[in-house]
mmCIF file of C-alpha atoms and ligand atoms in Angstrom:
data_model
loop_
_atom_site.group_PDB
_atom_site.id
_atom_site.type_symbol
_atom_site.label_atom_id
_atom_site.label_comp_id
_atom_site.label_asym_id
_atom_site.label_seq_id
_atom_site.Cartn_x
_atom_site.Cartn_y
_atom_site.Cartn_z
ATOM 1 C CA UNK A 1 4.862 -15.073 3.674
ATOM 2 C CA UNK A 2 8.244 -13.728 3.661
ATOM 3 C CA UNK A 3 9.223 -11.389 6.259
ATOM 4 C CA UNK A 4 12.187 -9.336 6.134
ATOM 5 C CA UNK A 5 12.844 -7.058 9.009
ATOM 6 C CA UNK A 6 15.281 -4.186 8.738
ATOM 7 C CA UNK A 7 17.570 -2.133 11.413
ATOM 8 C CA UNK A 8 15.669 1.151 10.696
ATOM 9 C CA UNK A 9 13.081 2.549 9.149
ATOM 10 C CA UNK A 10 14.935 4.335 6.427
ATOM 11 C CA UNK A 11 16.785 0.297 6.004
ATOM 12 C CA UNK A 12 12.925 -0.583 5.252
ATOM 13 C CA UNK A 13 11.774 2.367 3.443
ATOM 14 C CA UNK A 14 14.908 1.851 0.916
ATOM 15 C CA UNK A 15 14.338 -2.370 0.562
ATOM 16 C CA UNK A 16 10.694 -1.300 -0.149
ATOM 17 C CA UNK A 17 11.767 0.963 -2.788
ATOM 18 C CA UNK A 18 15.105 -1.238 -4.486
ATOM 19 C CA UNK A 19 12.704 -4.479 -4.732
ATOM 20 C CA UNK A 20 9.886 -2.268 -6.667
ATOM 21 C CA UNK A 21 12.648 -0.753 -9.226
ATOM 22 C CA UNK A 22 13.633 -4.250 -9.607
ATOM 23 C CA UNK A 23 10.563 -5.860 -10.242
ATOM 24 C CA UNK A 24 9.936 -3.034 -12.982
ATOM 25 C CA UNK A 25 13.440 -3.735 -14.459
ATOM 26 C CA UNK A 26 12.281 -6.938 -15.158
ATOM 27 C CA UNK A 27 9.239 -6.602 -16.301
ATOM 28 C CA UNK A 28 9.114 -2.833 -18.251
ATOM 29 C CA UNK A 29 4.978 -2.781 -18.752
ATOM 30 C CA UNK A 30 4.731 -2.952 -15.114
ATOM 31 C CA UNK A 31 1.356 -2.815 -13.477
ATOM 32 C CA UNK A 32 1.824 -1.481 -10.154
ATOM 33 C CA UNK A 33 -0.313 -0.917 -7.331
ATOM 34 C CA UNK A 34 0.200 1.372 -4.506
ATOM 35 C CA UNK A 35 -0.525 3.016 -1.275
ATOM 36 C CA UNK A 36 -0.455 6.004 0.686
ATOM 37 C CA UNK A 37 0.143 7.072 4.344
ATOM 38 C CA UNK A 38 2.855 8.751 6.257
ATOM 39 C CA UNK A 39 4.798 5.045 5.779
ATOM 40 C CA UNK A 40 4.809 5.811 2.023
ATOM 41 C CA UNK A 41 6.531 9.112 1.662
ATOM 42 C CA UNK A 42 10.218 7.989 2.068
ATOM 43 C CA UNK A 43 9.234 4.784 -0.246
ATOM 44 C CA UNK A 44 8.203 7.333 -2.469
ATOM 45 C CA UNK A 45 11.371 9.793 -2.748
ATOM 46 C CA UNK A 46 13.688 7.007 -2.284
ATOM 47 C CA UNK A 47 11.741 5.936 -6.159
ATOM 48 C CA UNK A 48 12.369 9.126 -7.376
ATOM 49 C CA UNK A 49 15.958 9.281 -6.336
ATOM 50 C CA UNK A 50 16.279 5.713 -8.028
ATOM 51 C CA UNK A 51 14.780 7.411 -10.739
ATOM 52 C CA UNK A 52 17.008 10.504 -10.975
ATOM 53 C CA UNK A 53 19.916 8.364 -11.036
ATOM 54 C CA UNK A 54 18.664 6.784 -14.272
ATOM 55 C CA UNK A 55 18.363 3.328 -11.912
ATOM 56 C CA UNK A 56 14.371 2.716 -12.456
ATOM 57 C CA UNK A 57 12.408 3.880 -15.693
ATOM 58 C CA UNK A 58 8.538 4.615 -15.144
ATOM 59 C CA UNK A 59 7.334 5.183 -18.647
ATOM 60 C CA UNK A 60 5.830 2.348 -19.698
ATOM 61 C CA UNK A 61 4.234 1.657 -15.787
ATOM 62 C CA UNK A 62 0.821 2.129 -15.125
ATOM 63 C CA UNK A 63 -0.719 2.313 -11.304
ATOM 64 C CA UNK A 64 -3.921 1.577 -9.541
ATOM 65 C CA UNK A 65 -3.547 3.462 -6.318
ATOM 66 C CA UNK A 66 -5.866 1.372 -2.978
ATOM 67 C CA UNK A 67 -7.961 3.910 -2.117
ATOM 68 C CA UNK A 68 -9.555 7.723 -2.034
ATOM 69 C CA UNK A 69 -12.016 9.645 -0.118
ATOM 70 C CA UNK A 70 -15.364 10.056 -0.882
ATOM 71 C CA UNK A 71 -16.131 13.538 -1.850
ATOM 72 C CA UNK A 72 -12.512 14.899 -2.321
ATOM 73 C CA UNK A 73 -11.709 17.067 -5.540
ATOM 74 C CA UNK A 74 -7.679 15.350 -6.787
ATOM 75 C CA UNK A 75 -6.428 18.820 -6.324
ATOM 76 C CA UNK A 76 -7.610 18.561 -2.447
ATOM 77 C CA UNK A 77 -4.463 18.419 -0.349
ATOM 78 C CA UNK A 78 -5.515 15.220 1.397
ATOM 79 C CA UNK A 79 -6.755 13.816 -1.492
ATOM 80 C CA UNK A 80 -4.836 10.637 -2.585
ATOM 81 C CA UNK A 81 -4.677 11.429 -5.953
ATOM 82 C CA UNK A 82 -2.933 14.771 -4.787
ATOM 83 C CA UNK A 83 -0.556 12.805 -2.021
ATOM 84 C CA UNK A 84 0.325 10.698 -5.444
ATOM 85 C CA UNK A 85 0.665 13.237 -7.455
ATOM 86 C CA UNK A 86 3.169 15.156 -5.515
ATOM 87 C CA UNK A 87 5.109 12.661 -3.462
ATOM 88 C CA UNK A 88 5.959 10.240 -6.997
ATOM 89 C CA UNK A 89 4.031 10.818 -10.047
ATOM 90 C CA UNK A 90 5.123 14.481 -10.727
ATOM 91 C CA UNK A 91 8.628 13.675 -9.840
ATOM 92 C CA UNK A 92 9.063 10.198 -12.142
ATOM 93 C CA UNK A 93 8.596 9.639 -15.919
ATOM 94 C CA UNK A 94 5.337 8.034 -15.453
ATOM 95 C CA UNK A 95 2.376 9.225 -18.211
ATOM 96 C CA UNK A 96 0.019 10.760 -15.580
ATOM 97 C CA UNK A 97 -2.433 9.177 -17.918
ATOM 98 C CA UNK A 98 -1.382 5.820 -17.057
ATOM 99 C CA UNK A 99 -2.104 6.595 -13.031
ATOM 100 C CA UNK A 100 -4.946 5.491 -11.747
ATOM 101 C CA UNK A 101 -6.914 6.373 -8.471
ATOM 102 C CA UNK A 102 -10.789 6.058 -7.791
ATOM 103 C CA UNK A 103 -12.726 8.902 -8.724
ATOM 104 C CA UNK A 104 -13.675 10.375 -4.991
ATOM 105 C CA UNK A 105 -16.298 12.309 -7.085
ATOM 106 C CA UNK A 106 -18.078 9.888 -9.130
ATOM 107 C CA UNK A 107 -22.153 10.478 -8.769
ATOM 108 C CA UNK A 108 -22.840 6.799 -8.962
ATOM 109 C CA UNK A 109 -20.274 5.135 -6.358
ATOM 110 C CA UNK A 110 -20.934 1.550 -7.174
ATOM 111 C CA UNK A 111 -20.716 1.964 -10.977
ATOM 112 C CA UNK A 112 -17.211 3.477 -10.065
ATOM 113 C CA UNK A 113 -16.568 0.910 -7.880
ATOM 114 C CA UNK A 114 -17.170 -2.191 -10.549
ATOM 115 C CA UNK A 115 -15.246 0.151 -13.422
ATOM 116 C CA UNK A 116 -12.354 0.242 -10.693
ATOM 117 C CA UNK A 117 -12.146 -3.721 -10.499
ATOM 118 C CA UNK A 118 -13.009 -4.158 -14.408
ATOM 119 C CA UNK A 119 -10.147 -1.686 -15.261
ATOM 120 C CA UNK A 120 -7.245 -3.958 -13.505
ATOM 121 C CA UNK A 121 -8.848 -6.634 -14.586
ATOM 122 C CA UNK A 122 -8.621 -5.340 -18.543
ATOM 123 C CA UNK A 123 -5.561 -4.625 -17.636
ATOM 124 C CA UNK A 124 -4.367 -8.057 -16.902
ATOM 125 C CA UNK A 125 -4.222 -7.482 -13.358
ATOM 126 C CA UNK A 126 -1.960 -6.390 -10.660
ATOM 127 C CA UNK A 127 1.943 -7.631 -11.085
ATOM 128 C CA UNK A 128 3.056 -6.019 -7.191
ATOM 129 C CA UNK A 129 0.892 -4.410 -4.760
ATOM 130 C CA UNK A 130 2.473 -1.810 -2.566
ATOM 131 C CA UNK A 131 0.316 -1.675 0.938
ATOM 132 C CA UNK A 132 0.887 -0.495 4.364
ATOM 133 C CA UNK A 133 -1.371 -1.458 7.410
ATOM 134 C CA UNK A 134 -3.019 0.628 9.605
ATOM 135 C CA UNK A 135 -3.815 0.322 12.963
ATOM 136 C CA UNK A 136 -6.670 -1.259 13.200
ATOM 137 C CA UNK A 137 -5.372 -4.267 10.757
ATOM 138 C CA UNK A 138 -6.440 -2.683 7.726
ATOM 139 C CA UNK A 139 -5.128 -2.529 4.181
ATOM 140 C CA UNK A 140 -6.259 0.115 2.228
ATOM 141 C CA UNK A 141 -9.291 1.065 3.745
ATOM 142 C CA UNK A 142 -10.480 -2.901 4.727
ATOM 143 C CA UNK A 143 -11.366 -2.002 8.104
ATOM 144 C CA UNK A 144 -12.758 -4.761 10.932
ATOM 145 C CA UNK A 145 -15.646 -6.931 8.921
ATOM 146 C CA UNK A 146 -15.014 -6.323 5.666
ATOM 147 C CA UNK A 147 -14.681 -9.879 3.875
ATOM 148 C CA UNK A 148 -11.381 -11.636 2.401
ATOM 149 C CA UNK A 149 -13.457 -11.925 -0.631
ATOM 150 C CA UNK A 150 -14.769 -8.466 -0.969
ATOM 151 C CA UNK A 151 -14.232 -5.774 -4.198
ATOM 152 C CA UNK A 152 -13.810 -2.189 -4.420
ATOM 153 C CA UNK A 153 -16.249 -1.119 -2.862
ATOM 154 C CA UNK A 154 -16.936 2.210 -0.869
ATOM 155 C CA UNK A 155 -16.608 2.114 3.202
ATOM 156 C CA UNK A 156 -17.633 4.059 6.014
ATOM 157 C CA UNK A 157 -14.757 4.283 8.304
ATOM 158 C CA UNK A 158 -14.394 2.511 11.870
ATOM 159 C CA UNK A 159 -13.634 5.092 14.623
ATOM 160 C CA UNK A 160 -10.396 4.306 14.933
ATOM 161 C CA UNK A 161 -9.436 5.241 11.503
ATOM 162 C CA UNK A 162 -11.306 8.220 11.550
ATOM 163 C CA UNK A 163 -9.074 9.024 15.236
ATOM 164 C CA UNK A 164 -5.839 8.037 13.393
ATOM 165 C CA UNK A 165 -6.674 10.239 10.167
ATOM 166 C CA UNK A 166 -8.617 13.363 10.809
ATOM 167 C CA UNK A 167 -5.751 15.016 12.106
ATOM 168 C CA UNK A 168 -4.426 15.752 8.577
ATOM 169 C CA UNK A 169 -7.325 17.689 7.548
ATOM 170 C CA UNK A 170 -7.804 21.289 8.461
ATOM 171 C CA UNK A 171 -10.573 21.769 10.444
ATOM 172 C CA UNK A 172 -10.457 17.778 11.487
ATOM 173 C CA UNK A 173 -13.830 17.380 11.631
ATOM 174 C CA UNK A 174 -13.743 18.085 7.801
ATOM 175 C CA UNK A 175 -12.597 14.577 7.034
ATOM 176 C CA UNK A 176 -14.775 12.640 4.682
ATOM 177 C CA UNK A 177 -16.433 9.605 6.375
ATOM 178 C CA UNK A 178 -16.329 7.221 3.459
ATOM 179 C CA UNK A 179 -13.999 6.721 1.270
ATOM 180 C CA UNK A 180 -13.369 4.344 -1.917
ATOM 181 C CA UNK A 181 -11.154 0.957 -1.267
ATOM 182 C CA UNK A 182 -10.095 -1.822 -3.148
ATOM 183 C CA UNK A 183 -11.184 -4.752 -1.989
ATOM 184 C CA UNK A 184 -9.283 -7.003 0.151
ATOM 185 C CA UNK A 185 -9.879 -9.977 -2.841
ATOM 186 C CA UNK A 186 -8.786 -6.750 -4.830
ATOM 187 C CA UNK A 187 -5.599 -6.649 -3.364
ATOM 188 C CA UNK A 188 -5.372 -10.673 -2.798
ATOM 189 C CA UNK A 189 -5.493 -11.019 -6.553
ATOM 190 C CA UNK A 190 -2.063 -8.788 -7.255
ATOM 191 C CA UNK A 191 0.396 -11.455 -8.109
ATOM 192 C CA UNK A 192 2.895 -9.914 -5.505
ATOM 193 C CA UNK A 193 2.270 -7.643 -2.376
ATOM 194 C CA UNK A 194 4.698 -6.395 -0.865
ATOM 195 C CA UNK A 195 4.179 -4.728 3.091
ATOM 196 C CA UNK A 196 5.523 -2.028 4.432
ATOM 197 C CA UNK A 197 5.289 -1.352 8.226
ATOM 198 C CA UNK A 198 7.408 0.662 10.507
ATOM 199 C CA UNK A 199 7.282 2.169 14.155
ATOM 200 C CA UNK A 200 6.573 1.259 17.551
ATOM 201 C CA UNK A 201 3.115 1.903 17.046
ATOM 202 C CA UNK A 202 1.953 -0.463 14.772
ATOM 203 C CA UNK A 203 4.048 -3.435 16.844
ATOM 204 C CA UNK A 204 0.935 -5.349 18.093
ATOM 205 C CA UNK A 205 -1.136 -5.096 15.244
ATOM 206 C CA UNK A 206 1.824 -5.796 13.010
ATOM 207 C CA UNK A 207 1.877 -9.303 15.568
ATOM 208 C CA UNK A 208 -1.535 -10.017 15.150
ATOM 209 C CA UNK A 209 -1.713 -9.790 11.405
ATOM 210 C CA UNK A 210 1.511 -11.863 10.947
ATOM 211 C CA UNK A 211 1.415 -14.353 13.175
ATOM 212 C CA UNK A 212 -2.579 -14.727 14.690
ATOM 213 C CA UNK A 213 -5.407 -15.952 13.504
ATOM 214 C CA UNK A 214 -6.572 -15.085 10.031
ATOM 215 C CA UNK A 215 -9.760 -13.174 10.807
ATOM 216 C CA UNK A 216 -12.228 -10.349 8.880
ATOM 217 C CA UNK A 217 -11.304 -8.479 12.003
ATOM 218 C CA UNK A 218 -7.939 -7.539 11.109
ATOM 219 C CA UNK A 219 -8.057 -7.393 6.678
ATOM 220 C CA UNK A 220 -3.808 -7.805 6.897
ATOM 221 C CA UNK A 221 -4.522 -11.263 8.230
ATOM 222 C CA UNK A 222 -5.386 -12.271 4.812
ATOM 223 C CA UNK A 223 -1.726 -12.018 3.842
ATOM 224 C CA UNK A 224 -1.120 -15.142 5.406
ATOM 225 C CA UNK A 225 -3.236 -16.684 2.593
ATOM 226 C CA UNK A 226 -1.006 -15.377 -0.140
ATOM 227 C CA UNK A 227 1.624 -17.059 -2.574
ATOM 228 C CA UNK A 228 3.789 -14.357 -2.465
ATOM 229 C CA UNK A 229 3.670 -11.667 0.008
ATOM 230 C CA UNK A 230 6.615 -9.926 1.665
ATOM 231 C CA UNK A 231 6.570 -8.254 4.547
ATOM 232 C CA UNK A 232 9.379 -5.745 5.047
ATOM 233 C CA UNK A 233 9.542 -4.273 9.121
ATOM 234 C CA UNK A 234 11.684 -2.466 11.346
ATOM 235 C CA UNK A 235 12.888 -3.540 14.610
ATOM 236 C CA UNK A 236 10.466 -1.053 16.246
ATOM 237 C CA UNK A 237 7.867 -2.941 14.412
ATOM 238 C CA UNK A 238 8.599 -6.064 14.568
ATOM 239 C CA UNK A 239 9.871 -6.335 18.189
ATOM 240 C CA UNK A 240 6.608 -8.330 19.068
ATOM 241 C CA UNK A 241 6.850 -10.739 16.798
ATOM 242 C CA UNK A 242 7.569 -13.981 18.584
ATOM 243 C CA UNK A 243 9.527 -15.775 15.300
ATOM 244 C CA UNK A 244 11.534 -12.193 15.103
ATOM 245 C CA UNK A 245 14.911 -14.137 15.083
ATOM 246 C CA UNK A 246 14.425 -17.007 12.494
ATOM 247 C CA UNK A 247 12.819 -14.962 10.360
ATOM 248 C CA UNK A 248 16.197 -12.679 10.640
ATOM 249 C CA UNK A 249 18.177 -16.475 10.102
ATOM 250 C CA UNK A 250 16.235 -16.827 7.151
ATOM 251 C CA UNK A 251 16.782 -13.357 5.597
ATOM 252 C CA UNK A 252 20.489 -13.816 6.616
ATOM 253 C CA UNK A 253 21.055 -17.295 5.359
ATOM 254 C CA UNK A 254 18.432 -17.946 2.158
ATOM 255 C CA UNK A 255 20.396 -17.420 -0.659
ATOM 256 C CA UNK A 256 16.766 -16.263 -2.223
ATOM 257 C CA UNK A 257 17.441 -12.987 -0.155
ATOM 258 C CA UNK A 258 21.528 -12.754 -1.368
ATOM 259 C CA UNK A 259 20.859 -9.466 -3.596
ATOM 260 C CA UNK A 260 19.087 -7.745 -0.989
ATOM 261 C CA UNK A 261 21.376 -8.272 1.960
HETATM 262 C C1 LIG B 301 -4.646 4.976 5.557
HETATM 263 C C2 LIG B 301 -4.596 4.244 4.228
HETATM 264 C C3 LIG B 301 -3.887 2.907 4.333
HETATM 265 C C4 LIG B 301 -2.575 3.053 5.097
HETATM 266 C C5 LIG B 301 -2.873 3.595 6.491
HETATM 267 C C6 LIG B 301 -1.645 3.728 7.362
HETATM 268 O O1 LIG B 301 -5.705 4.593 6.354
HETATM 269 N N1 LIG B 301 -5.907 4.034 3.680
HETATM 270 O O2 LIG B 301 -3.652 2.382 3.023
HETATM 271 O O3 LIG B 301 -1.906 1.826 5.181
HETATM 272 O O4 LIG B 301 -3.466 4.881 6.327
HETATM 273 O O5 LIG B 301 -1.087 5.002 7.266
HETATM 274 P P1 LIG B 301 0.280 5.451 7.897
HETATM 275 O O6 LIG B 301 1.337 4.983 6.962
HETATM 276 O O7 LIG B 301 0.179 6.958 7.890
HETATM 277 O O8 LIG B 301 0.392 4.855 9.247
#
C-alpha cells in the first residue's frame, strides 16, 4: 500500500482527482470505478474543472459506480445514480450510456447482482477503483462480516451505517435498509484502487484499516492485500496513524511520487 497524506482536505480531494485524469490520459478507454459519499463531492468538481479546462477527456470512459439502495428510483435525490448524475456525469463528456450503477429496482436482486459482476467482467475489468471508507471499515457497502472474497451482492445495513446515513433522507426513517454493493473481491479485482479519506472522524478507523489486523470486521482491511492500492489522507485523518512520518519521508523522497509533489 502506498499512503500519501496531504495538508488539507481540499490537498487530498485535488491528488484524488489529478491521479484519476492521469490514469485516463494514459489509458483513453478507461474503465473506472467509483464511489459516493460526502468525501466524493469535491473529487468530483475538482474532475469537472479538470475537465472544463480541456485537462481530462471522458468520452471514451465507462464507470461501474460501488453501490445503490435497494428500492430507490435513479431520479430519487439520494439515489446514487442521481448523486452521480449530478455531481460528475452531467457535468463531463462521459456517454451517460457508458455509466453504470446497480439497478436499485431490479425484481430479481441476485440475477442483478451476478449481471453486475458479469458486466465488468465482459468488460475486461476494473483499470482504478475510486472508494472511500466509512466508519465502520467499510468500502462500498462491505459492512462488519462480509467476506474478502465476496461479489455483488445485496446487504442489509449494520446500525451504524444506517446512524451515519439516514440523516440525508427526508423523513430519516425513509432510508432503504438494503442496498446493492460490490463485493469486496469486486473491488479487490480493480487493477488499481485508489482511497480517499479525510476528517477527524474517520482517524481511528482510518488506523485500524491501515495499519491492524486484516479482518472481515473492518472490509478496508483488505487493502492491505492489494498490489496496488493508494491511500490518499489528510492530517486530520491520518493523525493516528503510528508510521504517519515515514510514510510522509517516503512521499517526500520516492522519486515514484516526483509528479505529484
Ligand atoms: C456510504 C457509501 C460508501 C462511502 C461511505 C462514506 O456508506 N456506501 O461507499 O465510502 O458512505 O461516506 P462519507 O464520504 O459521506 O463519509
Amino acid at each position: 500500500m502506498d499512503i500519501i497524506i496531504c495538508p488539507t482536505s481540499a490537498d487530498a480531494e485535488k491528488l484524488t482527482a489529478r491521479m484519476i485524469a492521469d490514469a485516463i490520459n494514459a489509458k483513453p478507454e478507461f474503465r473506472l470505478g467509483l464511489a459516493t459519499g460526502a468525501t466524493m463531492e469535491n473529487v468530483y468538481a475538482e474532475l469537472t474543472a479538470l475537465y472544463k479546462a480541456g485537462k481530462v477527456d471522458f468520452s471514451q470512459v465507462r464507470s461501474w459506480n460501488l453501490d445503490e439502495y435497494v428500492g430507490l428510483p435513479p431520479e430519487h435525490d439520494q439515489s446514487y445514480r442521481y448523486f452521480m448524475n449530478t455531481r460528475l456525469f452531467n457535468n463531463i463528456n462521459i456517454d451517460i450510456r457508458n455509466t453504470h450503477v446497480p439497478n436499485g429496482l431490479a425484481d430479481d436482486e441476485e440475477a442483478e447482482a451476478a449481471r453486475y459482476d458479469e458486466e465488468i467482467e465482459d468488460a475486461g475489468g476494473i483499470d482504478l477503483w475510486l472508494v472511500g471508507i466509512g466508519k465502520t471499515g467499510h468500502i462500498a457497502f462491505n459492512d462488519p462480516g462480509t467476506s474478502f472474497n465476496s461479489r455483488t451482492h445485496v446487504a442489509y445495513l449494520s446500525n451504524e451505517t444506517y446512524e451515519q446515513n439516514k440523516n440525508y433522507f427526508n423523513p430519516p426513517e425513509s432510508m432503504p435498509r438494503r442496498a446493492f454493493t460490490a463485493g469486496v473481491g469486486t473491488i479487490m479485482e480493480s487493477r488499481k484502487i485508489l482511497q480517499l479519506i479525510t476528517g477527524e472522524r474517520k482517524a481511528d478507523i482510518a488506523a485500524a484499516a491501515i495499519e491492524g489486523p486484516m479482518t472481515a470486521m473492518i472490509s478496508s482491511s483488505a487493502l492491505q492485500l492489494h498490489p496496488d492500492a493508494v491511500i490518499i489522507l489528510d492530517e486530520a485523518a491520518a493523525s493516528k496513524l503510528k508510521l504517519r512520518d515515514f510514510y510522509k519521508e517516503i512521499f517526500a523522497n520516492d522519486p515514484k511520487w516526483a509528479a505529484y509533489r
